[in-house]
Amino acid sequence: MRDYNDIMIALDFPGGEEALNFLDRMEIKGEKPFVKVGMELFYACGPDIIREIKARGYRIFLDLKLHDIPNTVGSAMRVLAGLGVDMVNVHAAGGRKMMEAARKGLDEGWVQAGAPGKKPYLIAVTMLTSIDKDTMNGQLLIPGEVEETVVSYARNAREAGLDGVVCSPMEAGTIHRSVGEDFLTVTPGIRLPGDSKGDQKRVTTPGDARKGGSDFMVIGRSITRAEDPSSAYERCLR
Ligand code: C5P
């Protein structure tokens, strides 16, 4: 039995006012879903936006993709845990030691904050979906197929004690088979049938993403830009 709702609404708004107005327009029956706060909104508003969204009863995936030396990432995670967020992430490219430090910092920060709610999930970005094979081979000098790197990074993340990875819905099944069925896959690139792809290259419907093994679907514009966001959210859930 899942203990989470499997849609995350990406709050890609330039400022707090736009983000909070959007949430005020949403009518959600039952448990509120996760919302994803990324760099744009967080850098614009700082920790206040986290408190405001929490006060409205949403769970938060703070998508800041930390990547630095282990000591710095561990200390930063301790601070983020104090904000009461429910999921945070790092780049798997930072290596196992960095991910272990992130896990330790996050867990310690959560305990220091009085262990509120459930311990936050810590996940890793594997290979950004904007990186294709040519870029990976020619610029990052990593040989082979992108999927091999993705699976290898996901294994490192699991060995470092992380809970899952951000990946394409097309990779979710392979990651579950190679790394573990209980290892979370958080997948962007989702569109309701008929919606514009925008800048995403490969998109999947919520139904196909679920069949492919996605645990959490990150959905932005299909909900946030819909005329009626609440019913778009309901359609995604169905
Ligand atoms: O509007 P849309 O549904 O495309 O939004 C997807 C969200 O997921 C955005 O916040 C985007 O930054 C994020 N994301 C992504 N691809 C990745 C990692 C994150 O689209 N590989």
GROMACS .gro file of C-alpha atoms and ligand atoms in nm:
model
  259
    1MET     CA    1   0.000   0.000   0.000
    2ARG     CA    2   0.146   0.333  -0.105
    3ASP     CA    3   0.177   0.599   0.161
    4TYR     CA    4   0.191   0.874  -0.098
    5ASN     CA    5  -0.013   1.038  -0.362
    6ASP     CA    6   0.150   0.978  -0.697
    7ILE     CA    7   0.119   1.316  -0.867
    8MET     CA    8   0.351   1.608  -0.803
    9ILE     CA    9   0.242   1.944  -0.939
   10ALA     CA   10   0.542   2.145  -1.063
   11LEU     CA   11   0.497   2.502  -0.939
   12ASP     CA   12   0.703   2.665  -1.211
   13PHE     CA   13   0.603   3.023  -1.142
   14PRO     CA   14   0.825   3.333  -1.135
   15GLY     CA   15   0.710   3.448  -0.792
   16GLY     CA   16   0.528   3.357  -0.475
   17GLU     CA   17   0.214   3.550  -0.557
   18GLU     CA   18   0.154   3.357  -0.880
   19ALA     CA   19   0.227   3.024  -0.708
   20LEU     CA   20  -0.001   3.090  -0.411
   21ASN     CA   21  -0.281   3.228  -0.633
   22PHE     CA   22  -0.263   2.908  -0.832
   23LEU     CA   23  -0.288   2.692  -0.517
   24ASP     CA   24  -0.578   2.901  -0.391
   25ARG     CA   25  -0.763   2.820  -0.716
   26MET     CA   26  -0.704   2.447  -0.679
   27GLU     CA   27  -0.980   2.245  -0.521
   28ILE     CA   28  -0.840   1.916  -0.403
   29LYS     CA   29  -1.059   1.650  -0.251
   30GLY     CA   30  -0.893   1.432   0.007
   31GLU     CA   31  -0.523   1.441   0.086
   32LYS     CA   32  -0.331   1.725  -0.076
   33PRO     CA   33  -0.069   1.613  -0.327
   34PHE     CA   34   0.299   1.693  -0.344
   35VAL     CA   35   0.396   2.014  -0.516
   36LYS     CA   36   0.741   2.062  -0.661
   37VAL     CA   37   0.923   2.387  -0.584
   38GLY     CA   38   1.222   2.438  -0.811
   39MET     CA   39   1.510   2.680  -0.826
   40GLU     CA   40   1.313   2.963  -0.988
   41LEU     CA   41   1.049   2.992  -0.716
   42PHE     CA   42   1.286   2.915  -0.429
   43TYR     CA   43   1.549   3.165  -0.540
   44ALA     CA   44   1.278   3.427  -0.591
   45CYS     CA   45   1.109   3.383  -0.253
   46GLY     CA   46   1.344   3.193  -0.022
   47PRO     CA   47   1.226   2.970   0.262
   48ASP     CA   48   0.911   3.180   0.320
   49ILE     CA   49   0.744   3.020   0.020
   50ILE     CA   50   0.799   2.676   0.173
   51ARG     CA   51   0.627   2.783   0.495
   52GLU     CA   52   0.335   2.936   0.305
   53ILE     CA   53   0.278   2.625   0.095
   54LYS     CA   54   0.312   2.397   0.397
   55ALA     CA   55   0.053   2.610   0.578
   56ARG     CA   56  -0.191   2.525   0.294
   57GLY     CA   57  -0.139   2.157   0.367
   58TYR     CA   58   0.068   2.050   0.065
   59ARG     CA   59   0.367   1.821   0.079
   60ILE     CA   60   0.675   1.966  -0.087
   61PHE     CA   61   0.941   1.826  -0.315
   62LEU     CA   62   1.216   2.089  -0.302
   63ASP     CA   63   1.394   2.039  -0.633
   64LEU     CA   64   1.726   2.219  -0.585
   65LYS     CA   65   1.953   1.942  -0.724
   66LEU     CA   66   2.246   1.991  -0.487
   67HIS     CA   67   2.593   1.912  -0.625
   68ASP     CA   68   2.907   2.012  -0.430
   69ILE     CA   69   3.169   1.857  -0.203
   70PRO     CA   70   3.025   1.615   0.056
   71ASN     CA   71   3.070   1.845   0.355
   72THR     CA   72   2.887   2.134   0.188
   73VAL     CA   73   2.601   1.919   0.065
   74GLY     CA   74   2.563   1.750   0.404
   75SER     CA   75   2.543   2.087   0.583
   76ALA     CA   76   2.299   2.227   0.328
   77MET     CA   77   2.076   1.922   0.368
   78ARG     CA   78   2.069   1.974   0.745
   79VAL     CA   79   1.929   2.323   0.681
   80LEU     CA   80   1.674   2.203   0.423
   81ALA     CA   81   1.548   1.936   0.662
   82GLY     CA   82   1.473   2.217   0.908
   83LEU     CA   83   1.231   2.369   0.654
   84GLY     CA   84   1.005   2.066   0.689
   85VAL     CA   85   1.016   1.965   0.322
   86ASP     CA   86   0.906   1.613   0.227
   87MET     CA   87   1.145   1.535  -0.059
   88VAL     CA   88   1.479   1.683  -0.169
   89ASN     CA   89   1.737   1.589  -0.428
   90VAL     CA   90   2.102   1.589  -0.530
   91HIS     CA   91   2.291   1.511  -0.850
   92ALA     CA   92   2.411   1.151  -0.857
   93ALA     CA   93   2.712   1.283  -1.054
   94GLY     CA   94   2.842   1.418  -0.720
   95GLY     CA   95   2.939   1.061  -0.633
   96ARG     CA   96   2.859   0.817  -0.356
   97LYS     CA   97   3.040   1.003  -0.076
   98MET     CA   98   2.845   1.318  -0.155
   99MET     CA   99   2.516   1.127  -0.155
  100GLU     CA  100   2.604   0.959   0.177
  101ALA     CA  101   2.678   1.301   0.327
  102ALA     CA  102   2.345   1.428   0.194
  103ARG     CA  103   2.160   1.136   0.354
  104LYS     CA  104   2.336   1.188   0.688
  105GLY     CA  105   2.282   1.565   0.687
  106LEU     CA  106   1.916   1.532   0.595
  107ASP     CA  107   1.846   1.265   0.858
  108GLU     CA  108   2.027   1.461   1.129
  109GLY     CA  109   1.851   1.782   1.035
  110TRP     CA  110   1.515   1.607   1.048
  111VAL     CA  111   1.587   1.473   1.397
  112GLN     CA  112   1.712   1.816   1.512
  113ALA     CA  113   1.385   1.965   1.383
  114GLY     CA  114   1.199   1.729   1.617
  115ALA     CA  115   1.136   1.456   1.358
  116PRO     CA  116   0.822   1.620   1.217
  117GLY     CA  117   0.602   1.396   1.001
  118LYS     CA  118   0.761   1.132   0.784
  119LYS     CA  119   1.134   1.142   0.721
  120PRO     CA  120   1.195   1.332   0.392
  121TYR     CA  121   1.267   1.128   0.082
  122LEU     CA  122   1.610   1.186  -0.068
  123ILE     CA  123   1.641   1.120  -0.437
  124ALA     CA  124   1.907   1.168  -0.706
  125VAL     CA  125   1.899   1.317  -1.051
  126THR     CA  126   2.070   1.064  -1.278
  127MET     CA  127   2.148   1.202  -1.623
  128LEU     CA  128   1.949   1.517  -1.706
  129THR     CA  129   1.701   1.446  -1.983
  130SER     CA  130   1.851   1.744  -2.169
  131ILE     CA  131   2.175   1.544  -2.209
  132ASP     CA  132   2.169   1.312  -2.508
  133LYS     CA  133   2.420   1.042  -2.603
  134ASP     CA  134   2.632   1.276  -2.818
  135THR     CA  135   2.668   1.529  -2.536
  136MET     CA  136   2.735   1.259  -2.278
  137ASN     CA  137   2.999   1.087  -2.495
  138GLY     CA  138   3.153   1.396  -2.657
  139GLN     CA  139   3.141   1.662  -2.383
  140LEU     CA  140   3.115   1.476  -2.053
  141LEU     CA  141   3.347   1.203  -2.188
  142ILE     CA  142   3.126   0.925  -2.048
  143PRO     CA  143   3.123   0.638  -2.299
  144GLY     CA  144   2.831   0.405  -2.375
  145GLU     CA  145   2.455   0.452  -2.379
  146VAL     CA  146   2.272   0.706  -2.164
  147GLU     CA  147   2.062   0.430  -2.008
  148GLU     CA  148   2.376   0.247  -1.883
  149THR     CA  149   2.487   0.564  -1.703
  150VAL     CA  150   2.138   0.620  -1.566
  151VAL     CA  151   2.122   0.267  -1.421
  152SER     CA  152   2.475   0.287  -1.284
  153TYR     CA  153   2.403   0.624  -1.117
  154ALA     CA  154   2.079   0.481  -0.976
  155ARG     CA  155   2.276   0.188  -0.825
  156ASN     CA  156   2.521   0.432  -0.666
  157ALA     CA  157   2.228   0.627  -0.524
  158ARG     CA  158   2.077   0.314  -0.372
  159GLU     CA  159   2.413   0.207  -0.226
  160ALA     CA  160   2.449   0.552  -0.070
  161GLY     CA  161   2.114   0.502   0.105
  162LEU     CA  162   1.896   0.722  -0.116
  163ASP     CA  163   1.528   0.647  -0.173
  164GLY     CA  164   1.506   0.684  -0.549
  165VAL     CA  165   1.586   0.880  -0.861
  166VAL     CA  166   1.440   1.133  -1.101
  167CYS     CA  167   1.426   0.970  -1.443
  168SER     CA  168   1.232   0.955  -1.767
  169PRO     CA  169   0.909   0.750  -1.750
  170MET     CA  170   1.069   0.534  -2.021
  171GLU     CA  171   1.351   0.440  -1.780
  172ALA     CA  172   1.136   0.368  -1.473
  173GLY     CA  173   1.082  -0.002  -1.553
  174THR     CA  174   1.451  -0.070  -1.621
  175ILE     CA  175   1.551   0.106  -1.299
  176HIS     CA  176   1.304  -0.097  -1.095
  177ARG     CA  177   1.426  -0.421  -1.251
  178SER     CA  178   1.795  -0.335  -1.210
  179VAL     CA  179   1.797  -0.151  -0.878
  180GLY     CA  180   1.487  -0.265  -0.692
  181GLU     CA  181   1.108  -0.252  -0.713
  182ASP     CA  182   1.091  -0.042  -0.397
  183PHE     CA  183   1.338   0.217  -0.529
  184LEU     CA  184   1.134   0.527  -0.615
  185THR     CA  185   1.113   0.661  -0.968
  186VAL     CA  186   1.005   1.024  -0.998
  187THR     CA  187   0.926   1.108  -1.357
  188PRO     CA  188   0.868   1.438  -1.539
  189GLY     CA  189   0.774   1.459  -1.909
  190ILE     CA  190   0.403   1.380  -1.861
  191ARG     CA  191   0.121   1.525  -2.067
  192LEU     CA  192  -0.253   1.467  -2.079
  193PRO     CA  193  -0.356   1.338  -2.424
  194GLY     CA  194  -0.404   1.636  -2.657
  195ASP     CA  195  -0.189   1.881  -2.456
  196SER     CA  196   0.102   2.063  -2.617
  197LYS     CA  197   0.446   1.909  -2.554
  198GLY     CA  198   0.604   2.251  -2.499
  199ASP     CA  199   0.981   2.210  -2.476
  200GLN     CA  200   0.968   1.843  -2.371
  201LYS     CA  201   1.095   1.607  -2.639
  202ARG     CA  202   0.954   1.275  -2.529
  203VAL     CA  203   0.627   1.281  -2.338
  204THR     CA  204   0.410   1.010  -2.188
  205THR     CA  205   0.051   1.017  -2.064
  206PRO     CA  206  -0.015   0.961  -1.692
  207GLY     CA  207  -0.166   0.620  -1.772
  208ASP     CA  208   0.138   0.505  -1.971
  209ALA     CA  209   0.378   0.641  -1.710
  210ARG     CA  210   0.199   0.441  -1.443
  211LYS     CA  211   0.205   0.124  -1.658
  212GLY     CA  212   0.578   0.186  -1.716
  213GLY     CA  213   0.643   0.177  -1.342
  214SER     CA  214   0.657   0.546  -1.250
  215ASP     CA  215   0.599   0.598  -0.876
  216PHE     CA  216   0.562   0.976  -0.870
  217MET     CA  217   0.466   1.172  -1.181
  218VAL     CA  218   0.586   1.531  -1.196
  219ILE     CA  219   0.326   1.726  -1.393
  220GLY     CA  220   0.358   2.096  -1.460
  221ARG     CA  221   0.192   2.268  -1.751
  222SER     CA  222  -0.078   2.005  -1.812
  223ILE     CA  223  -0.219   2.116  -1.476
  224THR     CA  224  -0.083   2.466  -1.409
  225ARG     CA  225  -0.168   2.602  -1.754
  226ALA     CA  226  -0.506   2.426  -1.782
  227GLU     CA  227  -0.819   2.640  -1.788
  228ASP     CA  228  -0.951   2.437  -1.497
  229PRO     CA  229  -0.646   2.307  -1.304
  230SER     CA  230  -0.855   2.108  -1.054
  231SER     CA  231  -1.025   1.903  -1.324
  232ALA     CA  232  -0.693   1.858  -1.511
  233TYR     CA  233  -0.548   1.723  -1.185
  234GLU     CA  234  -0.848   1.490  -1.146
  235ARG     CA  235  -0.800   1.369  -1.505
  236CYS     CA  236  -0.433   1.297  -1.437
  237LEU     CA  237  -0.528   1.100  -1.125
  238ARG     CA  238  -0.791   0.897  -1.313
  239C5P     O1  239   0.547   2.160  -1.743
  239C5P     P1  240   0.612   2.025  -1.737
  239C5P     O2  241   0.514   1.913  -1.701
  239C5P     O3  242   0.695   1.994  -1.858
  239C5P     O4  243   0.712   2.038  -1.612
  239C5P     C1  244   0.802   1.937  -1.577
  239C5P     C2  245   0.880   1.975  -1.455
  239C5P     O5  246   0.977   1.874  -1.430
  239C5P     C3  247   0.957   2.106  -1.467
  239C5P     O6  248   0.960   2.165  -1.336
  239C5P     C4  249   1.096   2.062  -1.508
  239C5P     O7  250   1.195   2.152  -1.465
  239C5P     C5  251   1.108   1.929  -1.434
  239C5P     N1  252   1.207   1.837  -1.492
  239C5P     C6  253   1.198   1.792  -1.623
  239C5P     N2  254   1.293   1.705  -1.672
  239C5P     C7  255   1.393   1.662  -1.594
  239C5P     C8  256   1.401   1.705  -1.461
  239C5P     C9  257   1.305   1.793  -1.412
  239C5P     O8  258   1.105   1.828  -1.695
  239C5P     N3  259   1.480   1.576  -1.641
   0.00000   0.00000   0.00000
